[in-house]
Structures are given as structure tokens and as C-alpha cells.
Amino acid sequence: MPSDATPNPLDHPLDHPLVFGQRMQVLRTRRGMSRTVLAGLLDKSPSWVKQVENGALHTPGLPMILRIAEALRVRNLAELTGDQTMPIDLFVGPGHAKLPAVRAAIDAYPVADDREAPSAAHLSARLERAWSARHSARNHRDVIGGLLPNLIRDAQLAVRQADRAPERRAAQAVLSEVYSLSQFFIAYQPDSALLWRVAERGMVAAQESEDPHAIGMAAWLTAQAHRDSGPTHFDAADAVTLETLRYLKPLLPDASDDVRAIAGALQFEAGYTAARRGNTGTAWSYWDTASKVAKRLPADYYHPMTSFSRPIMGAHAVTVAVELHAGPESVRQAAKADAEAIPSRPRLARHRIEEARGYQLDGQPETALATLDKAYEAAPETIRYNGYARRIVLEETEAKSPERRCRAAALAVKIGVLAT
């Protein structure tokens, strides 16, 4: 039966399967990445990449395969290796048990409801408690996954029942924030289409609200979604970030701390994307601008959604250095950062993972594993869903040192990438 579907270049007849190098070339091309760029990310030469792709060199060992998978943002390792017995999702964590209930609430299309909608103030109070619970819980997805379905339904109802324009704008601002919280839950789970639906709905609700903070928050998350989609989406990430900064700039002199914080968070996002591009000067320039914003906020201020604050700038510096593949600088920034000042468990765990990436880049695998153990203690669900952490752990299960192999294997079991 004829089909109009576009064939997947990775699907080949069983008698002529694609070899590793061919798969690597297909995935690199699909990402819009040149051999020179990929070589730089792997600390190899463009000729080495070419020789692997054309089969002149043998398939590299597992540590390099994992580095290639990270650089190409390969979600399932089998896509790169062709070995269907290795269905390891690197950049997609396991589907959370509460994901179906959250998905059902998002996908529902209620047109009538006899209940009286909660007020925007009531919903805002519930949201404040939900954000607080997320920051304090080791298993934060479990907590917010239980709260989200009712929050989504109630916030949608509040928008539908709002009669006056001011009430409707207030309800839209709350609904946008509910969608923002939803993105934190859905991120890195196996449903990218759901993530984009929520991101788009959050942007629409924020614009309808005319609330600068809601607009900034929705833009911050949308830029991250674009960036995580790969290099071909970096321009889209920058467009969202910079356009929102232009919108916020004239409002900042009289803005609240939350609005100024979201502007600072967006400045850093621009730097983060620049670091992903390998633009060192631009990345650090945006980091410096964001740091100046943070210093003008109260010393004890901590943005409840983005974590933007004075302490987080140290963590952001580690991330910039890591994304620029500067191992020694990553370690130097990690030594300067005040991790204990980060009050959020999941954000602390994310920082520990970035530190571990830095130690790995600097040739300190033992310290990297020890730091990932700290990440697990802070928030197991953060490391369980983080592709960079999973890559380091899997790579170290092949280490020459028996002690490192043992430690990595134990952590791999805990985070679910190896069976017991």
C-alpha cells in the first residue's frame, strides 16, 4: 500500500543496515551541524569525524559514543548505535507515574462546568504553596504532579467564568503561571508534543494577561524549549529572549523585584544560548549583565520560578564555562560558587550536575561521580531526568578503575539507567 510518509533515513533493510558512522552522519546533518562544530564539541579534528563517518576508523568506544550522543542530542542511544538492545534514553527521563493525569487535565476540553471558579487570589495562594513545595521536595515531580491536575482545571475555569476585563486578565496571568509550573513537571519526560502545547498555551495566556511578569516567565520557558530542541532552534530561542527583553526594558525603572528578576533571568538565557553556540565573549557578557541585575536585588531575594538571585549567578557561571567546554574554568567557577546558599533542592541538584560536568571536562572523573552523588542526595528526580548526568554515569561504568566502575554502577542503578 503506497504511503506519503517521509522515510526515516535511519531505517534501512535488515540486509543493508546503516553502520555507526553513517548513522552519526545522518544525525549530525539532521541537527544542521558541521563536521567542524561536532569535532570541536568532541575535542577531535574534523578529519577524525570524517573518518568515523566514512568508516575509515572503527566505531569508537562507549565513552566517546556517549559524548557523540550528548553533542548530537540523541535521545535514544539505539538511534546512534543501531543496536535495538540498547534503547537507552539519554535526554528523556522515564515517564512519571503522574504524567497521564497531568496530560489528561491539559488535553481536556471542558465547555461547561457547574462549579464556581476559585478566585485569582485563591489560585495564586495555591500556586505559591506549589512552588514552595517543589523547591523543598527531594522528589519534586511527585509533589507537583499531584497538585497540577486540579490547578490546571481550576485555572482554566477561572478564565472561562471571568466576566470583567480586569478579572479575566488576572485569571490569564494565573493560568499562564500554572502552565509554567506544568513545564517544570513535563520537561525531559517522553512527551515533547505535550511540552510544546503547554509552552504555547502559556505564552498565549501571558499575552492575554498583559502582565509583564507572566510574559517574561512564559518567554523564559519557551526560549529553553527552543534551545533544548537543538542548534537549528537557537535563533528562535534568541528571538524570544531578546524581543521580551526589549518589551521589559522601559518597564524596569518602576518594576517589582519579580519583574526585574525575570529580566535578569532572560539576560542569562541569552548568554546560555551564546555558550551553546561557542560564542565565549557574548556568553560572558550576558552573564555579567545578569549578574549586575542580581546584585541590585535584595540580598535574600530568590525568584520562586527561575531561581534567579545573587547565589544562582555562581551556578550560572559554572554552566557557561561547561557549555563552552572549558574544563579548568568550570572547576574554578565551581570553587567560587556558594552552593549551600541555593535554597531549592532541585536547583541545587542541577548545580551539582553542572559541577560534575565541569570536573569530567577537567579530567577529574572521581570528583565528578562524588558530585553526582551529592546531586542525588539533594533531589533524586533531578538527576534521574538529566541527560548529562546519565551520560557521565554510563561512561564511568566502563572506567578502567574498578572502584569507579563500582561507584558508577551503584549510582546507575539508583537513577534507573541500569537494572539491578
Tab-separated table of C-alpha atoms in Angstrom:
chain	number	residue	atom	x	y	z
A	1	MET	CA	0.000	0.000	0.000
A	2	PRO	CA	1.564	3.322	-1.057
A	3	SER	CA	2.480	5.833	1.660
A	4	ASP	CA	3.146	9.565	1.509
A	5	ALA	CA	5.131	9.442	4.759
A	6	THR	CA	8.684	10.751	4.598
A	7	PRO	CA	11.065	7.830	5.100
A	8	ASN	CA	13.374	7.888	8.087
A	9	PRO	CA	16.981	7.830	6.778
A	10	LEU	CA	17.956	5.700	9.777
A	11	ASP	CA	15.555	2.925	8.705
A	12	HIS	CA	17.339	0.561	6.332
A	13	PRO	CA	16.646	-3.004	5.150
A	14	LEU	CA	17.942	-5.644	7.510
A	15	ASP	CA	20.362	-6.941	4.841
A	16	HIS	CA	21.925	-3.458	4.454
A	17	PRO	CA	21.822	-1.833	7.905
A	18	LEU	CA	23.455	1.536	8.441
A	19	VAL	CA	26.744	1.292	10.293
A	20	PHE	CA	27.706	3.591	13.161
A	21	GLY	CA	29.488	6.210	11.057
A	22	GLN	CA	26.594	6.522	8.632
A	23	ARG	CA	24.159	6.966	11.499
A	24	MET	CA	26.411	9.577	13.041
A	25	GLN	CA	26.471	11.499	9.734
A	26	VAL	CA	22.678	11.343	9.340
A	27	LEU	CA	22.107	12.590	12.893
A	28	ARG	CA	24.727	15.329	12.532
A	29	THR	CA	23.174	16.530	9.274
A	30	ARG	CA	19.701	16.411	10.785
A	31	ARG	CA	20.933	18.749	13.536
A	32	GLY	CA	22.330	21.158	10.948
A	33	MET	CA	25.786	20.720	12.491
A	34	SER	CA	29.022	20.858	10.502
A	35	ARG	CA	31.860	18.386	10.989
A	36	THR	CA	33.978	21.235	12.330
A	37	VAL	CA	31.429	22.109	15.033
A	38	LEU	CA	30.958	18.483	16.081
A	39	ALA	CA	34.727	17.984	16.162
A	40	GLY	CA	35.103	20.980	18.461
A	41	LEU	CA	32.483	19.629	20.841
A	42	LEU	CA	34.319	16.287	20.966
A	43	ASP	CA	37.850	17.741	21.206
A	44	LYS	CA	38.671	15.963	17.965
A	45	SER	CA	39.652	17.113	14.474
A	46	PRO	CA	37.193	17.470	11.580
A	47	SER	CA	39.188	14.801	9.734
A	48	TRP	CA	38.584	12.392	12.653
A	49	VAL	CA	34.834	12.983	12.369
A	50	LYS	CA	35.021	12.424	8.602
A	51	GLN	CA	36.961	9.179	9.012
A	52	VAL	CA	34.472	7.828	11.555
A	53	GLU	CA	31.558	8.748	9.298
A	54	ASN	CA	33.037	7.141	6.188
A	55	GLY	CA	34.129	4.003	8.047
A	56	ALA	CA	37.886	4.601	7.787
A	57	LEU	CA	38.048	4.396	11.592
A	58	HIS	CA	36.427	1.744	13.744
A	59	THR	CA	33.419	2.530	15.901
A	60	PRO	CA	34.729	4.383	18.977
A	61	GLY	CA	34.383	3.025	22.495
A	62	LEU	CA	31.401	3.645	24.748
A	63	PRO	CA	32.790	6.813	26.428
A	64	MET	CA	33.179	8.536	23.036
A	65	ILE	CA	29.827	7.181	21.787
A	66	LEU	CA	28.182	8.804	24.801
A	67	ARG	CA	29.977	12.087	24.109
A	68	ILE	CA	28.798	11.985	20.495
A	69	ALA	CA	25.260	11.244	21.674
A	70	GLU	CA	25.390	14.250	24.018
A	71	ALA	CA	26.747	16.576	21.312
A	72	LEU	CA	24.075	15.475	18.831
A	73	ARG	CA	21.336	15.468	21.496
A	74	VAL	CA	20.498	11.874	20.604
A	75	ARG	CA	17.610	10.914	22.851
A	76	ASN	CA	17.730	7.160	22.306
A	77	LEU	CA	21.203	5.637	22.094
A	78	ALA	CA	19.900	2.978	19.688
A	79	GLU	CA	19.443	5.727	17.067
A	80	LEU	CA	23.209	6.210	17.033
A	81	THR	CA	24.409	2.646	17.516
A	82	GLY	CA	21.702	0.801	15.568
A	83	ASP	CA	21.628	-1.738	18.391
A	84	GLN	CA	17.992	-2.116	19.377
A	85	THR	CA	19.090	-3.958	22.521
A	86	MET	CA	20.420	-0.590	23.769
A	87	PRO	CA	17.236	1.535	23.999
A	88	ILE	CA	18.790	3.983	26.466
A	89	ASP	CA	17.073	7.376	26.567
A	90	LEU	CA	19.800	9.892	27.360
A	91	PHE	CA	17.918	13.182	27.224
A	92	VAL	CA	14.470	11.865	28.080
A	93	GLY	CA	13.846	10.597	31.564
A	94	PRO	CA	11.334	7.918	32.459
A	95	GLY	CA	7.656	8.760	32.175
A	96	HIS	CA	6.492	9.789	35.635
A	97	ALA	CA	3.590	7.837	37.121
A	98	LYS	CA	1.574	11.076	37.382
A	99	LEU	CA	2.211	12.180	33.802
A	100	PRO	CA	-1.048	10.620	32.446
A	101	ALA	CA	-3.177	12.573	34.940
A	102	VAL	CA	-1.400	15.837	34.119
A	103	ARG	CA	-1.703	15.127	30.393
A	104	ALA	CA	-5.426	14.389	30.747
A	105	ALA	CA	-6.022	17.709	32.506
A	106	ILE	CA	-4.118	19.603	29.798
A	107	ASP	CA	-5.821	17.764	26.918
A	108	ALA	CA	-9.350	18.080	28.326
A	109	TYR	CA	-11.688	20.469	26.533
A	110	PRO	CA	-14.351	21.428	29.082
A	111	VAL	CA	-17.020	23.776	27.765
A	112	ALA	CA	-19.401	23.653	30.724
A	113	ASP	CA	-18.849	23.324	34.453
A	114	ASP	CA	-21.416	23.997	37.178
A	115	ARG	CA	-18.770	24.701	39.797
A	116	GLU	CA	-17.941	28.220	40.825
A	117	ALA	CA	-14.362	29.008	39.856
A	118	PRO	CA	-11.878	29.859	42.608
A	119	SER	CA	-10.762	33.473	42.681
A	120	ALA	CA	-7.450	34.515	41.154
A	121	ALA	CA	-6.190	35.325	44.655
A	122	HIS	CA	-7.088	31.838	45.887
A	123	LEU	CA	-5.336	30.225	42.898
A	124	SER	CA	-2.276	32.431	43.395
A	125	ALA	CA	-2.008	31.274	47.007
A	126	ARG	CA	-2.195	27.643	45.886
A	127	LEU	CA	0.465	28.303	43.286
A	128	GLU	CA	2.745	29.896	45.871
A	129	ARG	CA	2.441	26.784	48.029
A	130	ALA	CA	3.074	24.560	44.996
A	131	TRP	CA	6.285	26.401	44.087
A	132	SER	CA	7.430	26.246	47.698
A	133	ALA	CA	6.718	22.512	47.829
A	134	ARG	CA	8.645	21.991	44.590
A	135	HIS	CA	11.741	23.711	45.969
A	136	SER	CA	11.700	21.813	49.259
A	137	ALA	CA	10.929	18.292	47.991
A	138	ARG	CA	13.565	15.724	47.077
A	139	ASN	CA	11.087	14.124	44.644
A	140	HIS	CA	9.626	17.358	43.309
A	141	ARG	CA	7.897	15.860	40.267
A	142	ASP	CA	5.933	13.581	42.531
A	143	VAL	CA	4.749	16.575	44.566
A	144	ILE	CA	3.764	18.933	41.768
A	145	GLY	CA	2.428	16.084	39.635
A	146	GLY	CA	-0.176	15.517	42.329
A	147	LEU	CA	-1.129	19.208	42.513
A	148	LEU	CA	-1.219	20.092	38.826
A	149	PRO	CA	-4.404	18.399	37.527
A	150	ASN	CA	-6.718	20.336	39.860
A	151	LEU	CA	-4.735	23.548	39.438
A	152	ILE	CA	-4.993	23.300	35.640
A	153	ARG	CA	-8.738	22.636	35.710
A	154	ASP	CA	-9.456	25.397	38.244
A	155	ALA	CA	-7.322	27.994	36.458
A	156	GLN	CA	-8.981	27.227	33.130
A	157	LEU	CA	-12.387	27.539	34.787
A	158	ALA	CA	-11.443	30.884	36.321
A	159	VAL	CA	-10.623	32.258	32.862
A	160	ARG	CA	-13.892	30.988	31.376
A	161	GLN	CA	-16.012	32.475	34.170
A	162	ALA	CA	-14.317	35.870	34.343
A	163	ASP	CA	-16.878	38.473	33.256
A	164	ARG	CA	-14.922	41.710	33.504
A	165	ALA	CA	-11.706	42.521	31.659
A	166	PRO	CA	-9.574	43.085	34.807
A	167	GLU	CA	-10.718	39.776	36.293
A	168	ARG	CA	-10.047	37.973	33.043
A	169	ARG	CA	-6.532	39.404	32.760
A	170	ALA	CA	-5.789	38.378	36.355
A	171	ALA	CA	-7.102	34.876	35.674
A	172	GLN	CA	-4.989	34.618	32.496
A	173	ALA	CA	-1.881	35.576	34.475
A	174	VAL	CA	-2.574	32.790	36.957
A	175	LEU	CA	-3.294	30.297	34.157
A	176	SER	CA	0.000	31.209	32.478
A	177	GLU	CA	1.846	30.542	35.737
A	178	VAL	CA	0.071	27.190	36.103
A	179	TYR	CA	1.326	26.281	32.633
A	180	SER	CA	4.813	27.388	33.698
A	181	LEU	CA	4.687	25.036	36.667
A	182	SER	CA	3.451	22.313	34.309
A	183	GLN	CA	6.512	22.756	32.102
A	184	PHE	CA	8.806	22.068	35.048
A	185	PHE	CA	6.965	18.773	35.542
A	186	ILE	CA	6.784	17.750	31.862
A	187	ALA	CA	10.352	18.699	30.884
A	188	TYR	CA	12.571	15.748	29.896
A	189	GLN	CA	9.674	13.324	30.008
A	190	PRO	CA	8.735	11.279	26.915
A	191	ASP	CA	6.101	13.644	25.505
A	192	SER	CA	7.689	16.579	23.692
A	193	ALA	CA	4.409	17.420	21.944
A	194	LEU	CA	2.745	17.939	25.326
A	195	LEU	CA	5.585	20.208	26.420
A	196	TRP	CA	5.133	22.406	23.348
A	197	ARG	CA	1.358	22.567	23.792
A	198	VAL	CA	1.857	23.817	27.328
A	199	ALA	CA	4.575	26.292	26.275
A	200	GLU	CA	2.355	27.774	23.573
A	201	ARG	CA	-0.693	27.978	25.831
A	202	GLY	CA	1.421	29.642	28.493
A	203	MET	CA	2.603	32.268	26.006
A	204	VAL	CA	-0.957	32.985	24.830
A	205	ALA	CA	-2.317	33.245	28.386
A	206	ALA	CA	0.575	35.535	29.373
A	207	GLN	CA	-0.024	37.857	26.437
A	208	GLU	CA	-3.745	37.956	27.194
A	209	SER	CA	-2.964	38.861	30.800
A	210	GLU	CA	-0.828	41.868	29.794
A	211	ASP	CA	1.185	41.095	32.936
A	212	PRO	CA	4.921	41.759	32.429
A	213	HIS	CA	5.972	39.079	34.883
A	214	ALA	CA	3.758	36.431	33.272
A	215	ILE	CA	5.017	37.426	29.812
A	216	GLY	CA	8.638	37.235	30.957
A	217	MET	CA	8.159	33.869	32.622
A	218	ALA	CA	6.457	32.347	29.571
A	219	ALA	CA	9.230	33.679	27.329
A	220	TRP	CA	11.933	32.269	29.651
A	221	LEU	CA	10.476	28.778	29.398
A	222	THR	CA	9.766	28.983	25.675
A	223	ALA	CA	13.355	30.032	24.965
A	224	GLN	CA	14.578	26.994	26.900
A	225	ALA	CA	12.268	24.705	24.912
A	226	HIS	CA	13.666	26.088	21.656
A	227	ARG	CA	17.274	25.778	22.806
A	228	ASP	CA	16.816	22.215	24.010
A	229	SER	CA	15.477	21.321	20.549
A	230	GLY	CA	18.977	21.708	19.106
A	231	PRO	CA	21.235	24.154	17.229
A	232	THR	CA	18.734	24.752	14.419
A	233	HIS	CA	16.395	26.294	17.035
A	234	PHE	CA	18.958	28.601	18.673
A	235	ASP	CA	17.849	31.559	16.543
A	236	ALA	CA	14.261	31.038	17.709
A	237	ALA	CA	15.431	30.945	21.334
A	238	ASP	CA	17.309	34.209	20.862
A	239	ALA	CA	14.346	35.839	19.122
A	240	VAL	CA	12.015	35.096	22.033
A	241	THR	CA	14.555	36.164	24.651
A	242	LEU	CA	15.670	39.416	23.049
A	243	GLU	CA	12.195	40.541	21.992
A	244	THR	CA	10.929	40.044	25.543
A	245	LEU	CA	13.891	41.972	26.951
A	246	ARG	CA	13.079	44.856	24.600
A	247	TYR	CA	9.480	44.798	25.861
A	248	LEU	CA	10.548	44.764	29.530
A	249	LYS	CA	13.328	47.379	29.346
A	250	PRO	CA	11.164	50.549	29.600
A	251	LEU	CA	9.181	48.990	32.468
A	252	LEU	CA	12.160	48.161	34.682
A	253	PRO	CA	12.724	51.501	36.499
A	254	ASP	CA	9.362	51.151	38.285
A	255	ALA	CA	9.125	47.350	38.195
A	256	SER	CA	8.766	44.935	41.100
A	257	ASP	CA	11.651	42.709	42.173
A	258	ASP	CA	9.977	39.768	40.397
A	259	VAL	CA	9.862	41.591	37.057
A	260	ARG	CA	13.477	42.751	37.410
A	261	ALA	CA	14.457	39.185	38.279
A	262	ILE	CA	12.757	37.743	35.211
A	263	ALA	CA	14.613	40.306	33.082
A	264	GLY	CA	17.876	39.159	34.685
A	265	ALA	CA	16.960	35.526	34.077
A	266	LEU	CA	16.338	36.316	30.396
A	267	GLN	CA	19.730	38.036	30.154
A	268	PHE	CA	21.333	34.845	31.382
A	269	GLU	CA	19.285	32.746	28.934
A	270	ALA	CA	20.745	34.796	26.077
A	271	GLY	CA	24.197	34.040	27.481
A	272	TYR	CA	23.384	30.359	27.862
A	273	THR	CA	22.397	30.109	24.200
A	274	ALA	CA	25.545	32.002	23.195
A	275	ALA	CA	27.605	29.489	25.181
A	276	ARG	CA	25.872	26.638	23.362
A	277	ARG	CA	26.936	28.321	20.104
A	278	GLY	CA	30.516	28.530	21.390
A	279	ASN	CA	30.487	32.361	21.479
A	280	THR	CA	32.676	32.927	24.542
A	281	GLY	CA	32.691	36.722	24.682
A	282	THR	CA	28.949	37.062	24.099
A	283	ALA	CA	28.141	34.377	26.668
A	284	TRP	CA	30.179	36.002	29.442
A	285	SER	CA	28.919	39.478	28.519
A	286	TYR	CA	25.308	38.407	29.032
A	287	TRP	CA	26.287	36.616	32.257
A	288	ASP	CA	27.899	39.835	33.509
A	289	THR	CA	24.768	41.858	32.682
A	290	ALA	CA	22.598	39.339	34.504
A	291	SER	CA	24.950	39.388	37.494
A	292	LYS	CA	24.591	43.172	37.756
A	293	VAL	CA	20.805	42.752	37.804
A	294	ALA	CA	21.114	40.174	40.592
A	295	LYS	CA	23.304	42.478	42.678
A	296	ARG	CA	20.608	45.154	42.570
A	297	LEU	CA	18.060	42.762	44.069
A	298	PRO	CA	17.755	42.318	47.856
A	299	ALA	CA	20.426	40.016	49.297
A	300	ASP	CA	17.851	37.441	50.401
A	301	TYR	CA	15.723	37.591	47.235
A	302	TYR	CA	15.080	34.316	45.363
A	303	HIS	CA	12.758	34.191	42.353
A	304	PRO	CA	10.345	31.316	43.039
A	305	MET	CA	10.186	30.079	39.440
A	306	THR	CA	13.500	30.775	37.696
A	307	SER	CA	15.623	30.685	40.906
A	308	PHE	CA	17.210	33.969	39.774
A	309	SER	CA	19.101	35.525	42.688
A	310	ARG	CA	22.565	36.521	43.799
A	311	PRO	CA	23.613	32.959	44.759
A	312	ILE	CA	22.396	31.487	41.471
A	313	MET	CA	24.814	33.592	39.436
A	314	GLY	CA	27.665	31.448	40.720
A	315	ALA	CA	25.851	28.357	39.494
A	316	HIS	CA	25.162	30.084	36.168
A	317	ALA	CA	28.887	30.815	35.787
A	318	VAL	CA	29.632	27.103	36.071
A	319	THR	CA	27.039	26.382	33.381
A	320	VAL	CA	28.521	28.948	30.979
A	321	ALA	CA	32.023	27.517	31.422
A	322	VAL	CA	30.781	23.952	30.952
A	323	GLU	CA	28.821	24.798	27.810
A	324	LEU	CA	31.970	26.444	26.439
A	325	HIS	CA	33.812	23.164	27.181
A	326	ALA	CA	36.300	24.995	29.393
A	327	GLY	CA	37.192	22.365	31.984
A	328	PRO	CA	39.635	24.325	34.188
A	329	GLU	CA	37.381	27.398	34.148
A	330	SER	CA	34.389	25.229	35.081
A	331	VAL	CA	36.257	23.925	38.122
A	332	ARG	CA	37.404	27.431	39.070
A	333	GLN	CA	33.837	28.734	38.903
A	334	ALA	CA	32.570	25.733	40.878
A	335	ALA	CA	35.028	26.558	43.665
A	336	LYS	CA	33.725	30.149	43.768
A	337	ALA	CA	30.017	29.277	43.710
A	338	ASP	CA	28.175	29.141	47.028
A	339	ALA	CA	26.105	26.005	46.518
A	340	GLU	CA	24.812	25.953	50.083
A	341	ALA	CA	23.131	29.327	49.522
A	342	ILE	CA	20.779	27.787	46.935
A	343	PRO	CA	17.558	27.093	48.873
A	344	SER	CA	15.888	24.940	46.192
A	345	ARG	CA	16.591	21.209	46.260
A	346	PRO	CA	16.057	20.628	42.513
A	347	ARG	CA	18.076	23.710	41.594
A	348	LEU	CA	20.884	22.646	43.924
A	349	ALA	CA	20.871	19.205	42.310
A	350	ARG	CA	21.037	20.786	38.857
A	351	HIS	CA	24.025	22.859	40.001
A	352	ARG	CA	25.771	19.746	41.303
A	353	ILE	CA	25.264	18.095	37.907
A	354	GLU	CA	26.817	21.102	36.169
A	355	GLU	CA	29.746	20.908	38.602
A	356	ALA	CA	30.132	17.221	37.753
A	357	ARG	CA	30.229	18.058	34.042
A	358	GLY	CA	32.995	20.536	34.785
A	359	TYR	CA	35.040	18.014	36.739
A	360	GLN	CA	34.581	15.472	33.946
A	361	LEU	CA	35.805	18.020	31.385
A	362	ASP	CA	38.803	18.751	33.624
A	363	GLY	CA	39.793	15.094	33.829
A	364	GLN	CA	38.579	14.538	37.393
A	365	PRO	CA	36.100	11.644	36.995
A	366	GLU	CA	36.261	10.571	40.641
A	367	THR	CA	35.224	14.048	41.774
A	368	ALA	CA	32.528	14.106	39.087
A	369	LEU	CA	30.977	10.908	40.454
A	370	ALA	CA	31.191	12.170	44.040
A	371	THR	CA	29.421	15.363	42.962
A	372	LEU	CA	26.674	13.379	41.230
A	373	ASP	CA	26.152	11.524	44.487
A	374	LYS	CA	25.540	14.921	46.110
A	375	ALA	CA	23.055	15.744	43.354
A	376	TYR	CA	21.189	12.531	44.062
A	377	GLU	CA	21.012	13.324	47.771
A	378	ALA	CA	19.616	16.790	47.048
A	379	ALA	CA	16.922	15.715	44.562
A	380	PRO	CA	16.876	12.184	43.094
A	381	GLU	CA	14.318	13.106	40.427
A	382	THR	CA	16.527	15.873	39.036
A	383	ILE	CA	19.447	13.567	38.303
A	384	ARG	CA	17.122	10.807	37.117
A	385	TYR	CA	15.796	13.062	34.344
A	386	ASN	CA	19.078	14.775	33.416
A	387	GLY	CA	20.770	13.551	30.243
A	388	TYR	CA	24.203	14.927	31.122
A	389	ALA	CA	24.236	13.113	34.456
A	390	ARG	CA	23.079	9.898	32.810
A	391	ARG	CA	25.841	10.163	30.218
A	392	ILE	CA	28.585	10.640	32.828
A	393	VAL	CA	27.318	7.745	34.934
A	394	LEU	CA	27.078	5.372	31.968
A	395	GLU	CA	30.516	6.399	30.752
A	396	GLU	CA	32.050	5.699	34.152
A	397	THR	CA	30.542	2.202	34.288
A	398	GLU	CA	33.197	1.432	31.630
A	399	ALA	CA	36.079	3.046	33.558
A	400	LYS	CA	39.378	1.210	33.937
A	401	SER	CA	39.348	1.750	37.697
A	402	PRO	CA	37.324	-0.978	39.492
A	403	GLU	CA	36.413	1.491	42.243
A	404	ARG	CA	34.992	3.979	39.744
A	405	ARG	CA	33.109	1.262	37.872
A	406	CYS	CA	31.559	0.051	41.100
A	407	ARG	CA	30.582	3.527	42.256
A	408	ALA	CA	29.152	4.428	38.837
A	409	ALA	CA	27.206	1.175	38.619
A	410	ALA	CA	25.641	1.747	42.030
A	411	LEU	CA	24.568	5.258	41.027
A	412	ALA	CA	23.332	3.999	37.636
A	413	VAL	CA	21.032	1.561	39.399
A	414	LYS	CA	19.715	4.290	41.716
A	415	ILE	CA	18.865	6.639	38.859
A	416	GLY	CA	17.380	3.887	36.733
A	417	VAL	CA	19.763	3.597	33.782
A	418	LEU	CA	20.916	0.096	34.771
A	419	ALA	CA	18.775	-2.734	36.068
A	420	THR	CA	19.593	-4.346	39.399
